[in-house]
Amino acid sequence: MENNDTENLIEVKNLKINFDTYAGKVKAIRDVSFHLKKGETLAIVGESGSGKSVTTRSLMGLNADNAEIAGGQIMFHGEDVLKKSEKEMQQIRGKDIAMIFQDPMTSLDPTMKIGRQIAEPLIIHNHVSKKQAMAQALEMLKLVGITDAEHRINDYPHQFSGGMRQRIVIAIALICYPEVLIADEPTTALDVTIQAQILKLMKELQEKIETSIIFITHDLGVVAGMADRIAVMYAGKIVEYGTVDEIFYNPQHPYTWGLLNSMPTLDTQSGELSAIPGTPPDLLDPPKGDAFAARNPYALKIDAEQEPPFFKVSDTHYAATWLLDPRAEKVTPPEAIAKRQAQWAKMHTDDGELVRPATPLNTADNLDDSDRE
Amino acid sequence: MDYTDRKKILEVKNLKQYFNVGKNDEVRAVDDVSFDIYEGETFGLVGESGSGKTTTGRAIIHLYEPTAGEVLFNGKDVAKIKGRKDQLEFRKEMQMIFQDPYASLNPRMKVKDIVAEGIDIHHLAKNDQERTDMVENLLETVGLNKDHSSRYPHEFSGGQRQRIGIARALAVDPKFIIADEPISALDVSIQAQVVNLMKELQIKNNLTYLFIAHDLSMVKYISDRIGVMHYGRMLEIGPADEVYTKPLHDYTTSLLSAVPVPDPEVERARKQIPYEPTMEGDDKPRTMVEIAPHHFVRAAEDEVAMYQERAEKAGLDVL
């Protein structure tokens, strides 16, 4: 990703990661670059196997033994994380960069009281006394909204529901006030109502603790209200990135179109949902040219030959698709995407300035309709 | 849709499914639930974890002995089906698709044997050749390559495994399929593929679905009617669009307000509406009351007027 900002907390440059398997080398990450600014939420969106989890795990040095860094840098505080020893990584992990995992059932220790689990990073990283750590753990437990925290601090994980467990996982991640919080599908295992609560909690805590968040998900719907910027990944590469408005209202890459289109919205009546046909390519032997070409109804001849570079849409918005090449013929995006782009046009004045409408332009008002109360 | 002339394929009447009855830890997983499913329709059952939706599905296919109430399938009480022959007949007509495509396929069996298990049990194939043909046809129906029939489940992706699960359910040519969260474990892009496949098969094979899920937007899309469950009780039943856009029960409103919308402007304006379940705890007798045509709400006698007023405000034809 383009960046010349000094505020960048993390800069990933041309990262390439392969996995050695019996079948051969799986090229899981194929030249990924992005940056994370202080205080922002960056969402990385993609299907299973697109490399979103591998990318963020390498930020913490958590990749499996058969992972091989084939190139690139991850700069954090001016130092390359990839060059650090395991001992140095332990200083960073949980303190400067913390992580929330998808499954709150398996990421907690079932044999340890939750208070201890929350206090543990403090004792290890900040060398505070056990008593003081437990006091801070209690504060944190209250902060993440566990009622009756004084008593529940001595409970075991199995005594909590899934949503409560995820709050505990968040408390563990945030206890050292990390600069970066990586959330890997933090709400995928949860019900919608609990999901909404956890997302709200993360947003509130982000303001209080002033942390930056990398939010990994396969569901674009979840990040619409959460992210400042979005990077869309496909087959080990970032194919499009931009601000949340740019990705939702002015998407340019056919894969982003497909993702947005395969979700039913309020307007979707019966009839066929437009699924993305086929499955992602095998990264043992990545296809020549554009990896998405085989599933792309808008694929051009050149897609089979040559990989598209990033084309600039705006200062913050880039997409890697040949459709943006001036020589490419103009295509008509799917109807639902055209609607979004029309909305984008409405949101801008003639000289390109963004005006945010006072009320949502979409017809989903009835969801927020609270006049009944 | 007009329901008066349509045949009820399934009738659930005052179903109660308790666990650990009489003990301290008695769980009333399903408590007095009644609904009907018409032939050829998709009935969506939504609710949070623990609301009893999965238990309801399992009780319908008679994996549990009901505590009280009855489940009538084609007019026959499924709890009273006795004898191996009748049991087999019942299981041939009603099949299930499970949530987890990783756990629901035996990792030691080849795909063709997984799909053909029902064919073998019901002796639907006369010889090996016919069995192979049937399996290959089924795999093609669900969009898999027939050459993959001698592979093992681990060689397939999540979406492909779910297709295998669907092929297995279809193998015995059922009339009624219970799909218990069939897409929750799949990527968004793959969910649409599976939902499209299920819709296509419904028309082709004249299937009736009970579609259990917590993802409301997908349920609304696939279902003709929706039932909303909470704490083991059915709170609202109505046509899918109506429940989604004009919910009557507070719980439904709250549940809908939590659904993320893929639109930043809507999300910025979002207010989640909390739900106070206190009213469910009181001991007033409540039944399903038809407020608008085919739109039922669980209400006590003195609450009916309030729901009617709500329905009127929302522009429904109050009965």
Tab-separated table of N, CA and C in Angstrom, chain A residues 46-48 190-197 218-219 221-222 224-225 244-245 248-249 259-260 262-266 268-279 295 340 343 347 356-357 360 362 364 366-373, chain B residues 47-49 53 157 160 186-193 195-196 199-200 214-218 220-221 241 244-251 253-273 310 313:
chain	number	residue	atom	x	y	z
A	46	GLY	N	-11.565	-11.393	3.413
A	46	GLY	CA	-11.284	-12.386	2.381
A	46	GLY	C	-11.843	-13.741	2.767
A	47	GLU	N	-11.846	-14.672	1.797
A	47	GLU	CA	-12.364	-16.017	2.055
A	47	GLU	C	-11.357	-16.828	2.856
A	48	SER	N	-11.781	-18.012	3.323
A	48	SER	CA	-10.814	-18.908	3.960
A	48	SER	C	-9.721	-19.215	2.940
A	190	LEU	N	-20.284	-16.241	17.269
A	190	LEU	CA	-21.305	-15.707	18.174
A	190	LEU	C	-22.620	-15.410	17.475
A	191	ASP	N	-23.694	-15.355	18.265
A	191	ASP	CA	-25.007	-14.954	17.756
A	191	ASP	C	-25.013	-13.492	17.341
A	192	VAL	N	-25.955	-13.115	16.477
A	192	VAL	CA	-25.993	-11.717	16.011
A	192	VAL	C	-26.122	-10.714	17.144
A	193	THR	N	-26.963	-11.013	18.120
A	193	THR	CA	-27.162	-10.036	19.205
A	193	THR	C	-25.879	-9.877	20.017
A	194	ILE	N	-25.218	-10.999	20.294
A	194	ILE	CA	-23.967	-10.951	21.042
A	194	ILE	C	-22.884	-10.300	20.183
A	195	GLN	N	-22.899	-10.606	18.899
A	195	GLN	CA	-21.940	-10.005	17.974
A	195	GLN	C	-22.026	-8.481	18.025
A	196	ALA	N	-23.262	-7.977	17.987
A	196	ALA	CA	-23.448	-6.519	18.021
A	196	ALA	C	-22.882	-5.944	19.320
A	197	GLN	N	-23.092	-6.643	20.439
A	197	GLN	CA	-22.563	-6.168	21.724
A	197	GLN	C	-21.037	-6.141	21.723
A	218	HIS	N	-14.451	-12.646	7.182
A	218	HIS	CA	-14.861	-13.001	5.823
A	218	HIS	C	-16.184	-12.305	5.489
A	219	ASP	N	-16.725	-11.596	6.482
A	219	ASP	CA	-18.061	-11.031	6.331
A	219	ASP	C	-17.989	-9.507	6.262
A	221	GLY	N	-20.255	-7.424	5.954
A	221	GLY	CA	-21.328	-6.787	6.707
A	221	GLY	C	-20.869	-6.366	8.096
A	222	VAL	N	-20.038	-7.190	8.716
A	222	VAL	CA	-19.619	-6.940	10.088
A	222	VAL	C	-18.770	-5.676	10.202
A	224	ALA	N	-18.752	-2.926	8.253
A	224	ALA	CA	-19.279	-1.667	7.731
A	224	ALA	C	-19.315	-0.585	8.813
A	225	GLY	N	-19.647	-0.981	10.033
A	225	GLY	CA	-19.752	-0.002	11.102
A	225	GLY	C	-18.500	0.091	11.942
A	244	VAL	N	-13.557	2.879	4.202
A	244	VAL	CA	-14.750	2.051	4.292
A	244	VAL	C	-15.823	2.514	3.297
A	245	ASP	N	-15.960	3.827	3.139
A	245	ASP	CA	-16.946	4.344	2.182
A	245	ASP	C	-16.571	3.984	0.750
A	248	PHE	N	-17.344	0.243	0.140
A	248	PHE	CA	-18.765	-0.115	0.125
A	248	PHE	C	-19.564	0.608	-0.961
A	249	TYR	N	-19.182	1.866	-1.245
A	249	TYR	CA	-19.997	2.624	-2.200
A	249	TYR	C	-19.345	2.764	-3.575
A	259	LEU	N	-18.272	-10.145	-3.506
A	259	LEU	CA	-18.477	-10.274	-2.061
A	259	LEU	C	-19.695	-9.485	-1.613
A	260	LEU	N	-19.795	-8.249	-2.097
A	260	LEU	CA	-20.913	-7.389	-1.702
A	260	LEU	C	-22.224	-7.930	-2.243
A	262	SER	N	-23.025	-11.099	-2.919
A	262	SER	CA	-23.500	-12.411	-2.478
A	262	SER	C	-24.224	-12.327	-1.135
A	263	MET	N	-24.285	-11.125	-0.549
A	263	MET	CA	-25.039	-10.978	0.700
A	263	MET	C	-26.431	-10.451	0.391
A	264	PRO	N	-27.465	-11.129	0.891
A	264	PRO	CA	-28.795	-10.575	0.676
A	264	PRO	C	-28.968	-9.326	1.536
A	265	THR	N	-29.529	-8.277	0.973
A	265	THR	CA	-29.830	-7.098	1.772
A	265	THR	C	-31.340	-6.994	1.886
A	266	LEU	N	-31.786	-5.897	2.485
A	266	LEU	CA	-33.235	-5.733	2.656
A	266	LEU	C	-33.955	-5.675	1.323
A	268	THR	N	-33.116	-7.238	-1.380
A	268	THR	CA	-33.067	-8.484	-2.125
A	268	THR	C	-34.390	-9.214	-2.003
A	269	GLN	N	-35.074	-9.348	-3.092
A	269	GLN	CA	-36.303	-10.130	-3.093
A	269	GLN	C	-35.920	-11.541	-3.461
A	270	SER	N	-36.911	-12.388	-3.649
A	270	SER	CA	-36.587	-13.754	-4.022
A	270	SER	C	-35.933	-13.764	-5.398
A	271	GLY	N	-35.551	-14.938	-5.847
A	271	GLY	CA	-34.763	-15.021	-7.061
A	271	GLY	C	-33.387	-15.470	-6.683
A	272	GLU	N	-32.532	-15.549	-7.648
A	272	GLU	CA	-31.214	-16.105	-7.395
A	272	GLU	C	-30.304	-15.095	-6.715
A	273	LEU	N	-29.596	-15.561	-5.685
A	273	LEU	CA	-28.535	-14.739	-5.104
A	273	LEU	C	-27.351	-14.836	-6.046
A	274	SER	N	-26.644	-13.739	-6.233
A	274	SER	CA	-25.503	-13.849	-7.136
A	274	SER	C	-24.281	-14.327	-6.363
A	275	ALA	N	-24.050	-15.614	-6.420
A	275	ALA	CA	-22.890	-16.200	-5.763
A	275	ALA	C	-21.668	-15.992	-6.642
A	276	ILE	N	-20.491	-16.025	-6.000
A	276	ILE	CA	-19.266	-16.067	-6.796
A	276	ILE	C	-19.076	-17.514	-7.200
A	277	PRO	N	-19.050	-17.822	-8.492
A	277	PRO	CA	-18.961	-19.229	-8.885
A	277	PRO	C	-17.587	-19.806	-8.556
A	278	GLY	N	-17.533	-21.130	-8.453
A	278	GLY	CA	-16.247	-21.804	-8.308
A	278	GLY	C	-15.635	-21.667	-6.935
A	279	THR	N	-14.365	-22.062	-6.846
A	279	THR	CA	-13.633	-22.017	-5.583
A	279	THR	C	-12.302	-21.304	-5.810
A	295	ARG	N	-12.885	-17.115	-11.958
A	295	ARG	CA	-14.221	-16.957	-11.358
A	295	ARG	C	-14.859	-15.635	-11.733
A	340	ARG	N	-24.968	1.064	-5.480
A	340	ARG	CA	-24.037	1.601	-4.488
A	340	ARG	C	-23.226	2.749	-5.068
A	343	GLN	N	-25.146	5.854	-5.222
A	343	GLN	CA	-25.204	6.453	-3.900
A	343	GLN	C	-23.925	7.246	-3.614
A	347	MET	N	-23.348	11.202	-2.757
A	347	MET	CA	-22.674	11.659	-1.550
A	347	MET	C	-21.599	12.689	-1.844
A	356	ARG	N	-21.799	14.013	3.776
A	356	ARG	CA	-22.464	12.894	4.406
A	356	ARG	C	-23.936	13.234	4.591
A	357	PRO	N	-24.807	12.406	4.064
A	357	PRO	CA	-26.227	12.702	4.232
A	357	PRO	C	-26.618	12.601	5.713
A	360	PRO	N	-29.549	8.025	6.499
A	360	PRO	CA	-29.059	7.029	5.561
A	360	PRO	C	-29.862	7.076	4.270
A	362	ASN	N	-30.014	4.609	2.244
A	362	ASN	CA	-30.587	3.295	2.004
A	362	ASN	C	-31.981	3.196	2.626
A	364	ALA	N	-33.029	1.057	4.731
A	364	ALA	CA	-33.039	0.184	5.902
A	364	ALA	C	-33.501	0.890	7.171
A	366	ASN	N	-36.177	1.226	8.610
A	366	ASN	CA	-37.088	0.505	9.496
A	366	ASN	C	-36.368	-0.359	10.524
A	367	LEU	N	-35.096	-0.695	10.228
A	367	LEU	CA	-34.334	-1.475	11.201
A	367	LEU	C	-34.073	-0.659	12.458
A	368	ASP	N	-33.830	0.621	12.250
A	368	ASP	CA	-33.456	1.455	13.382
A	368	ASP	C	-34.656	2.192	13.936
A	369	ASP	N	-35.784	1.808	13.408
A	369	ASP	CA	-37.008	2.487	13.763
A	369	ASP	C	-37.334	2.243	15.234
A	370	SER	N	-37.148	3.258	16.048
A	370	SER	CA	-37.387	3.011	17.467
A	370	SER	C	-38.587	3.816	17.967
A	371	ASP	N	-39.346	4.375	17.028
A	371	ASP	CA	-40.450	5.243	17.468
A	371	ASP	C	-41.544	4.461	18.177
A	372	ARG	N	-41.388	3.133	18.118
A	372	ARG	CA	-42.402	2.335	18.755
A	372	ARG	C	-42.287	2.377	20.284
A	373	GLU	N	-41.066	2.592	20.728
A	373	GLU	CA	-40.880	2.574	22.188
A	373	GLU	C	-41.506	3.808	22.834
B	47	GLY	N	-33.447	-17.815	15.987
B	47	GLY	CA	-33.314	-17.571	17.415
B	47	GLY	C	-31.844	-17.655	17.792
B	48	GLU	N	-31.530	-17.191	19.000
B	48	GLU	CA	-30.143	-17.238	19.439
B	48	GLU	C	-29.775	-18.646	19.891
B	49	SER	N	-28.484	-18.851	20.206
B	49	SER	CA	-28.098	-20.148	20.767
B	49	SER	C	-28.876	-20.355	22.058
B	53	LYS	N	-34.135	-23.907	19.019
B	53	LYS	CA	-34.464	-24.162	17.614
B	53	LYS	C	-33.916	-25.495	17.124
B	157	SER	N	-13.296	-28.779	0.307
B	157	SER	CA	-13.431	-27.553	1.091
B	157	SER	C	-14.766	-27.573	1.845
B	160	GLN	N	-17.832	-27.519	-0.394
B	160	GLN	CA	-17.993	-28.783	-1.117
B	160	GLN	C	-18.497	-29.874	-0.186
B	186	LEU	N	-19.885	-21.580	6.744
B	186	LEU	CA	-19.288	-21.326	5.431
B	186	LEU	C	-18.967	-19.848	5.219
B	187	ASP	N	-18.014	-19.589	4.329
B	187	ASP	CA	-17.699	-18.221	3.928
B	187	ASP	C	-18.901	-17.561	3.268
B	188	VAL	N	-18.983	-16.254	3.393
B	188	VAL	CA	-20.112	-15.531	2.818
B	188	VAL	C	-20.287	-15.840	1.332
B	189	SER	N	-19.170	-15.866	0.601
B	189	SER	CA	-19.264	-16.075	-0.841
B	189	SER	C	-19.766	-17.479	-1.168
B	190	ILE	N	-19.475	-18.445	-0.302
B	190	ILE	CA	-19.884	-19.826	-0.546
B	190	ILE	C	-21.322	-20.041	-0.059
B	191	GLN	N	-21.733	-19.277	0.969
B	191	GLN	CA	-23.102	-19.377	1.487
B	191	GLN	C	-24.116	-19.200	0.366
B	192	ALA	N	-23.874	-18.203	-0.461
B	192	ALA	CA	-24.814	-17.913	-1.542
B	192	ALA	C	-24.916	-19.097	-2.495
B	193	GLN	N	-23.787	-19.748	-2.768
B	193	GLN	CA	-23.816	-20.925	-3.653
B	193	GLN	C	-24.707	-22.025	-3.075
B	195	VAL	N	-27.074	-21.796	-0.750
B	195	VAL	CA	-28.474	-21.378	-0.678
B	195	VAL	C	-29.133	-21.478	-2.058
B	196	ASN	N	-28.420	-21.042	-3.086
B	196	ASN	CA	-28.962	-21.151	-4.441
B	196	ASN	C	-29.232	-22.609	-4.814
B	199	LYS	N	-32.344	-23.860	-3.086
B	199	LYS	CA	-33.564	-23.331	-3.718
B	199	LYS	C	-33.882	-24.071	-5.010
B	200	GLU	N	-32.826	-24.327	-5.776
B	200	GLU	CA	-32.981	-25.000	-7.054
B	200	GLU	C	-33.534	-26.415	-6.837
B	214	HIS	N	-29.385	-18.651	12.583
B	214	HIS	CA	-29.427	-17.413	13.354
B	214	HIS	C	-29.134	-16.208	12.463
B	215	ASP	N	-28.745	-16.467	11.205
B	215	ASP	CA	-28.467	-15.368	10.285
B	215	ASP	C	-29.776	-14.902	9.644
B	216	LEU	N	-30.291	-13.787	10.155
B	216	LEU	CA	-31.629	-13.379	9.741
B	216	LEU	C	-31.757	-12.977	8.287
B	217	SER	N	-30.716	-12.342	7.746
B	217	SER	CA	-30.873	-11.847	6.376
B	217	SER	C	-30.977	-13.026	5.409
B	218	MET	N	-30.171	-14.084	5.650
B	218	MET	CA	-30.233	-15.237	4.767
B	218	MET	C	-31.558	-15.984	4.956
B	220	LYS	N	-34.423	-14.753	5.815
B	220	LYS	CA	-35.493	-13.991	5.175
B	220	LYS	C	-35.470	-14.245	3.679
B	221	TYR	N	-34.259	-14.362	3.156
B	221	TYR	CA	-34.135	-14.541	1.721
B	221	TYR	C	-34.660	-15.898	1.268
B	241	ASP	N	-41.231	-11.714	4.699
B	241	ASP	CA	-41.038	-10.276	4.498
B	241	ASP	C	-41.655	-9.466	5.627
B	244	TYR	N	-39.786	-9.611	8.869
B	244	TYR	CA	-38.522	-8.898	8.738
B	244	TYR	C	-38.711	-7.387	8.713
B	245	THR	N	-39.744	-6.939	8.013
B	245	THR	CA	-39.889	-5.482	7.889
B	245	THR	C	-40.921	-4.907	8.861
B	246	LYS	N	-41.871	-5.753	9.303
B	246	LYS	CA	-42.885	-5.239	10.226
B	246	LYS	C	-43.022	-6.159	11.427
B	247	PRO	N	-41.950	-6.312	12.195
B	247	PRO	CA	-42.030	-7.220	13.341
B	247	PRO	C	-43.000	-6.693	14.380
B	248	LEU	N	-43.708	-7.587	15.053
B	248	LEU	CA	-44.668	-7.170	16.066
B	248	LEU	C	-44.131	-7.384	17.477
B	249	HIS	N	-43.425	-8.489	17.690
B	249	HIS	CA	-42.932	-8.778	19.026
B	249	HIS	C	-41.652	-7.992	19.304
B	250	ASP	N	-41.510	-7.521	20.550
B	250	ASP	CA	-40.315	-6.756	20.927
B	250	ASP	C	-39.032	-7.535	20.682
B	251	TYR	N	-39.098	-8.842	20.923
B	251	TYR	CA	-37.877	-9.628	20.767
B	251	TYR	C	-37.426	-9.651	19.309
B	253	THR	N	-37.987	-7.400	17.060
B	253	THR	CA	-37.451	-6.072	16.762
B	253	THR	C	-36.010	-5.965	17.231
B	254	SER	N	-35.774	-6.456	18.451
B	254	SER	CA	-34.431	-6.394	19.019
B	254	SER	C	-33.447	-7.235	18.212
B	255	LEU	N	-33.884	-8.435	17.852
B	255	LEU	CA	-33.035	-9.345	17.077
B	255	LEU	C	-32.680	-8.717	15.730
B	256	LEU	N	-33.659	-8.105	15.092
B	256	LEU	CA	-33.417	-7.491	13.783
B	256	LEU	C	-32.468	-6.302	13.902
B	257	SER	N	-32.566	-5.579	15.016
B	257	SER	CA	-31.722	-4.390	15.154
B	257	SER	C	-30.260	-4.768	15.324
B	258	ALA	N	-29.965	-6.049	15.575
B	258	ALA	CA	-28.577	-6.467	15.771
B	258	ALA	C	-27.929	-6.958	14.479
B	259	VAL	N	-28.729	-7.116	13.415
B	259	VAL	CA	-28.175	-7.656	12.174
B	259	VAL	C	-27.284	-6.615	11.506
B	260	PRO	N	-26.023	-6.944	11.256
B	260	PRO	CA	-25.171	-5.969	10.584
B	260	PRO	C	-25.590	-5.780	9.126
B	261	VAL	N	-25.560	-4.550	8.669
B	261	VAL	CA	-25.952	-4.236	7.297
B	261	VAL	C	-24.699	-3.827	6.528
B	262	PRO	N	-24.473	-4.378	5.347
B	262	PRO	CA	-23.261	-4.026	4.606
B	262	PRO	C	-23.356	-2.629	3.989
B	263	ASP	N	-23.532	-1.646	4.821
B	263	ASP	CA	-23.681	-0.276	4.353
B	263	ASP	C	-23.219	0.654	5.482
B	264	PRO	N	-22.072	1.327	5.292
B	264	PRO	CA	-21.513	2.138	6.386
B	264	PRO	C	-22.459	3.209	6.916
B	265	GLU	N	-23.232	3.847	6.040
B	265	GLU	CA	-24.125	4.917	6.497
B	265	GLU	C	-25.196	4.364	7.444
B	266	VAL	N	-25.744	3.224	7.077
B	266	VAL	CA	-26.756	2.604	7.928
B	266	VAL	C	-26.135	2.197	9.260
B	267	GLU	N	-24.924	1.667	9.182
B	267	GLU	CA	-24.248	1.217	10.399
B	267	GLU	C	-23.946	2.377	11.339
B	268	ARG	N	-23.586	3.533	10.766
B	268	ARG	CA	-23.277	4.683	11.617
B	268	ARG	C	-24.517	5.142	12.360
B	269	ALA	N	-25.669	4.970	11.717
B	269	ALA	CA	-26.917	5.438	12.326
B	269	ALA	C	-27.565	4.366	13.187
B	270	ARG	N	-26.952	3.179	13.227
B	270	ARG	CA	-27.591	2.050	13.893
B	270	ARG	C	-27.739	2.262	15.403
B	271	LYS	N	-28.919	1.875	15.878
B	271	LYS	CA	-29.110	1.817	17.323
B	271	LYS	C	-29.612	0.426	17.640
B	272	GLN	N	-28.879	-0.289	18.445
B	272	GLN	CA	-29.367	-1.609	18.804
B	272	GLN	C	-30.459	-1.455	19.854
B	273	ILE	N	-31.556	-2.155	19.637
B	273	ILE	CA	-32.674	-2.055	20.576
B	273	ILE	C	-32.573	-3.214	21.562
B	310	ARG	N	-50.106	-2.051	17.132
B	310	ARG	CA	-48.804	-2.057	16.465
B	310	ARG	C	-48.937	-2.451	15.005
B	313	LYS	N	-50.431	0.278	12.959
B	313	LYS	CA	-49.439	1.328	12.724
B	313	LYS	C	-48.461	0.928	11.622
